Amino acid sequence: MIVEDELLIAMMLEEILQDAGATIVGMAGCVADALALISREDFDAAVLDARLDDERVTAIADALEAGAKPFVFHSGYGPEHLPSRHRHRPLLRKPSNPAAIVRMLYAAIG
């Protein structure tokens, strides 16, 4: 699952992950859409932007954690902008290397 408010970045992530063999169950650009995807789709992991327009992503991170779904943050912001209770999660800084995205997401899955 990809949660990203910038369409071009979401499409880039989709292509990178599909090239690595992943199946993308859905993409969301806002909190409400992400929470809906989490509730209805089965998936192994998520890439989560740290901020969606003016929305904080704490509810999404909490829902992923509650469902035991591994995730990584993908953001132009530093760790100080992540939800405080999720700052231990992996953070990829934008712009990021495609290989690093794949490596970090698969590491999160275990």
Coordinates of N, CA and C in Angstrom, one line a residue:
M1 N 0.8 -1.2 0.0 CA 0.0 0.0 0.0 C 0.9 1.2 0.0
I2 N 0.5 2.2 -0.8 CA 1.2 3.5 -0.9 C 0.3 4.6 -0.4
V3 N 0.8 5.4 0.5 CA 0.1 6.6 1.0 C 1.0 7.8 0.7
E4 N 0.6 8.6 -0.3 CA 1.4 9.7 -0.8 C 0.4 10.7 -1.4
D5 N 0.6 12.0 -1.1 CA -0.3 13.0 -1.6 C 0.2 13.6 -3.0
E6 N 1.4 13.3 -3.3 CA 1.9 13.8 -4.6 C 1.8 12.7 -5.6
L7 N 0.9 12.9 -6.6 CA 0.6 11.8 -7.6 C 1.9 11.3 -8.3
L8 N 2.8 12.2 -8.7 CA 4.0 11.7 -9.4 C 4.9 10.9 -8.5
I9 N 5.0 11.2 -7.3 CA 5.8 10.4 -6.3 C 5.1 9.1 -6.1
A10 N 3.8 9.1 -5.9 CA 3.0 7.8 -5.7 C 3.2 6.9 -6.9
M11 N 3.2 7.5 -8.1 CA 3.4 6.6 -9.3 C 4.8 6.1 -9.4
M12 N 5.8 6.9 -9.0 CA 7.2 6.5 -9.0 C 7.3 5.3 -8.0
L13 N 6.8 5.5 -6.8 CA 6.9 4.4 -5.8 C 6.2 3.1 -6.3
E14 N 5.0 3.3 -7.0 CA 4.3 2.1 -7.5 C 5.2 1.4 -8.5
E15 N 5.8 2.1 -9.4 CA 6.7 1.5 -10.5 C 7.9 0.8 -9.8
I16 N 8.5 1.5 -8.9 CA 9.7 0.9 -8.2 C 9.3 -0.4 -7.5
L17 N 8.2 -0.4 -6.8 CA 7.8 -1.6 -6.0 C 7.4 -2.7 -6.9
Q18 N 6.6 -2.3 -8.0 CA 6.2 -3.4 -8.9 C 7.4 -4.0 -9.6
D19 N 8.4 -3.2 -10.0 CA 9.6 -3.7 -10.6 C 10.3 -4.7 -9.7
A20 N 10.2 -4.5 -8.4 CA 10.8 -5.3 -7.4 C 9.9 -6.6 -7.1
G21 N 8.8 -6.7 -7.7 CA 8.0 -7.9 -7.5 C 6.8 -7.7 -6.6
A22 N 6.6 -6.5 -6.1 CA 5.4 -6.2 -5.2 C 4.2 -6.0 -6.0
T23 N 3.1 -6.3 -5.3 CA 1.7 -6.0 -5.8 C 1.2 -4.9 -5.0
I24 N 0.8 -3.8 -5.6 CA 0.2 -2.7 -4.9 C -1.3 -2.8 -4.8
V25 N -1.8 -2.9 -3.6 CA -3.2 -3.1 -3.4 C -4.0 -1.8 -3.5
G26 N -3.3 -0.7 -3.3 CA -4.0 0.6 -3.5 C -3.1 1.7 -3.1
M27 N -3.5 2.9 -3.5 CA -2.8 4.1 -3.2 C -3.8 5.1 -2.6
A28 N -3.3 5.9 -1.6 CA -4.2 6.9 -1.0 C -3.4 8.2 -0.9
G29 N -4.2 9.3 -1.0 CA -3.5 10.6 -0.9 C -4.0 11.4 0.2
C30 N -4.9 10.8 1.0 CA -5.4 11.5 2.2 C -5.7 10.5 3.3
V31 N -5.8 11.0 4.5 CA -6.0 10.1 5.7 C -7.2 9.3 5.5
A32 N -8.4 9.8 5.2 CA -9.6 9.1 5.1 C -9.5 7.9 4.1
D33 N -8.9 8.2 2.9 CA -8.7 7.1 1.9 C -7.7 6.0 2.4
A34 N -6.7 6.4 3.1 CA -5.7 5.5 3.6 C -6.4 4.6 4.7
L35 N -7.2 5.2 5.5 CA -7.8 4.4 6.6 C -8.9 3.4 5.9
A36 N -9.5 3.8 4.9 CA -10.5 3.0 4.2 C -9.7 1.8 3.5
L37 N -8.6 2.1 2.9 CA -7.8 1.0 2.3 C -7.3 0.0 3.4
I38 N -6.8 0.5 4.5 CA -6.4 -0.4 5.6 C -7.5 -1.3 6.1
S39 N -8.7 -0.8 6.1 CA -9.8 -1.6 6.7 C -10.3 -2.6 5.7
R40 N -10.1 -2.4 4.4 CA -10.7 -3.3 3.4 C -9.7 -4.2 2.6
E41 N -8.4 -3.9 2.7 CA -7.4 -4.6 1.9 C -6.5 -5.4 2.8
D42 N -6.0 -6.5 2.2 CA -5.0 -7.3 2.9 C -3.7 -7.0 2.2
F43 N -2.7 -6.7 2.9 CA -1.4 -6.3 2.3 C -0.3 -6.6 3.3
D44 N 0.9 -6.7 2.8 CA 2.1 -7.0 3.7 C 2.7 -5.8 4.3
A45 N 2.7 -4.7 3.7 CA 3.4 -3.5 4.2 C 3.0 -2.2 3.5
A46 N 3.4 -1.1 4.1 CA 3.0 0.2 3.5 C 4.2 1.2 3.5
V47 N 4.1 2.1 2.5 CA 5.0 3.2 2.4 C 4.1 4.4 2.7
L48 N 4.5 5.2 3.7 CA 3.7 6.2 4.2 C 4.4 7.6 4.2
D49 N 3.8 8.5 3.5 CA 4.4 9.9 3.5 C 4.1 10.4 4.9
A50 N 5.0 11.3 5.4 CA 4.9 11.8 6.8 C 3.8 12.9 6.9
R51 N 3.5 13.5 5.8 CA 2.5 14.5 5.8 C 1.7 14.5 4.5
L52 N 0.4 14.6 4.6 CA -0.5 14.5 3.4 C -1.2 15.9 3.4
D53 N -0.7 16.7 2.5 CA -1.2 18.1 2.4 C -1.1 18.7 3.8
D54 N -2.2 19.1 4.4 CA -2.1 19.6 5.8 C -2.5 18.6 6.8
E55 N -2.7 17.4 6.4 CA -3.1 16.3 7.4 C -1.9 15.6 8.0
R56 N -2.0 15.4 9.3 CA -1.0 14.6 10.0 C -1.4 13.1 9.8
V57 N -0.4 12.2 9.7 CA -0.6 10.8 9.4 C -0.7 9.9 10.6
T58 N -0.8 10.5 11.8 CA -0.8 9.7 13.0 C -1.9 8.6 13.0
A59 N -3.1 8.9 12.6 CA -4.1 7.9 12.6 C -3.8 6.8 11.7
I60 N -3.2 7.1 10.5 CA -2.8 6.0 9.6 C -1.7 5.1 10.3
A61 N -0.7 5.7 10.8 CA 0.4 5.0 11.5 C -0.2 4.1 12.6
D62 N -1.1 4.7 13.4 CA -1.7 3.9 14.5 C -2.5 2.7 14.0
A63 N -3.3 2.9 12.9 CA -4.0 1.8 12.3 C -3.2 0.7 11.7
L64 N -2.1 1.1 11.1 CA -1.1 0.1 10.6 C -0.5 -0.7 11.7
E65 N -0.1 0.0 12.8 CA 0.5 -0.6 13.9 C -0.5 -1.6 14.6
A66 N -1.8 -1.1 14.7 CA -2.8 -1.9 15.4 C -3.1 -3.2 14.6
G67 N -2.9 -3.1 13.2 CA -3.1 -4.3 12.4 C -1.8 -5.1 12.2
A68 N -0.8 -4.7 12.9 CA 0.5 -5.4 12.8 C 1.0 -5.4 11.3
K69 N 0.8 -4.2 10.7 CA 1.3 -4.1 9.3 C 2.6 -3.2 9.3
P70 N 3.7 -3.8 8.9 CA 4.9 -3.0 8.8 C 4.8 -1.9 7.9
F71 N 5.5 -0.8 8.2 CA 5.5 0.4 7.3 C 6.8 1.2 7.5
V72 N 7.1 1.9 6.4 CA 8.2 2.9 6.4 C 7.7 4.2 6.1
F73 N 8.3 5.2 6.6 CA 7.9 6.6 6.3 C 8.8 7.0 5.1
H74 N 8.2 7.8 4.2 CA 8.9 8.3 3.0 C 8.6 9.8 3.0
S75 N 9.6 10.6 3.3 CA 9.3 12.0 3.6 C 10.4 12.9 3.2
G76 N 10.1 14.1 2.9 CA 11.1 15.2 2.8 C 11.4 15.8 4.1
Y77 N 10.6 15.5 5.1 CA 10.9 16.0 6.5 C 11.8 15.1 7.3
G78 N 12.4 15.6 8.3 CA 13.2 14.8 9.2 C 12.4 14.1 10.2
P79 N 13.0 13.3 11.0 CA 12.3 12.5 12.0 C 11.5 13.3 13.0
E80 N 11.9 14.5 13.2 CA 11.2 15.4 14.2 C 9.7 15.7 13.7
H81 N 9.4 15.5 12.4 CA 8.1 15.7 11.9 C 7.2 14.5 11.9
L82 N 7.8 13.3 12.3 CA 7.0 12.1 12.3 C 6.2 12.1 13.6
P83 N 5.1 11.3 13.6 CA 4.3 11.2 14.8 C 5.2 10.7 15.9
S84 N 5.2 11.3 17.1 CA 6.2 11.0 18.1 C 6.2 9.6 18.5
R85 N 5.1 8.9 18.6 CA 5.1 7.5 19.0 C 5.5 6.5 17.9
H86 N 5.8 7.1 16.7 CA 6.3 6.3 15.6 C 7.6 6.7 15.1
R87 N 8.3 7.5 15.8 CA 9.7 7.9 15.4 C 10.7 6.8 15.3
H88 N 10.4 5.7 15.9 CA 11.3 4.5 15.8 C 11.2 3.8 14.5
R89 N 10.2 4.2 13.7 CA 10.0 3.5 12.4 C 11.0 4.0 11.4
P90 N 11.3 3.1 10.4 CA 12.3 3.5 9.3 C 11.8 4.8 8.6
L91 N 12.7 5.6 8.2 CA 12.4 6.8 7.5 C 13.4 7.0 6.3
L92 N 12.8 7.0 5.1 CA 13.5 7.3 3.9 C 13.3 8.8 3.6
R93 N 14.4 9.5 3.4 CA 14.2 10.9 3.0 C 14.1 11.1 1.5
K94 N 13.2 12.0 1.1 CA 13.0 12.3 -0.3 C 14.0 13.3 -0.7
P95 N 14.6 13.2 -1.9 CA 14.4 12.2 -2.8 C 15.2 10.9 -2.4
S96 N 14.7 9.8 -2.7 CA 15.4 8.6 -2.2 C 15.8 7.7 -3.4
N97 N 16.7 6.9 -3.2 CA 17.2 5.9 -4.1 C 16.2 4.7 -4.2
P98 N 15.8 4.3 -5.5 CA 14.9 3.2 -5.6 C 15.3 2.0 -4.9
A99 N 16.6 1.6 -5.0 CA 17.1 0.4 -4.3 C 16.9 0.5 -2.8
A100 N 17.1 1.7 -2.2 CA 17.0 1.9 -0.8 C 15.5 1.8 -0.4
I101 N 14.6 2.2 -1.2 CA 13.2 2.1 -0.9 C 12.8 0.6 -0.8
V102 N 13.2 -0.2 -1.8 CA 12.9 -1.6 -1.8 C 13.6 -2.3 -0.6
R103 N 14.8 -2.0 -0.4 CA 15.6 -2.6 0.7 C 14.9 -2.4 2.0
M104 N 14.6 -1.1 2.3 CA 14.0 -0.7 3.6 C 12.6 -1.3 3.8
L105 N 11.8 -1.4 2.7 CA 10.5 -1.9 2.9 C 10.6 -3.4 3.1
Y106 N 11.4 -4.1 2.4 CA 11.6 -5.6 2.6 C 12.2 -5.8 4.0
A107 N 13.0 -5.0 4.5 CA 13.6 -5.2 5.8 C 12.5 -5.0 6.9
A108 N 11.6 -4.1 6.6 CA 10.5 -3.8 7.6 C 9.6 -5.1 7.6
I109 N 9.4 -5.7 6.5 CA 8.5 -6.9 6.4 C 9.2 -8.0 7.2
G110 N 10.5 -8.1 7.1 CA 11.3 -9.1 7.8 C 11.5 -10.3 6.9

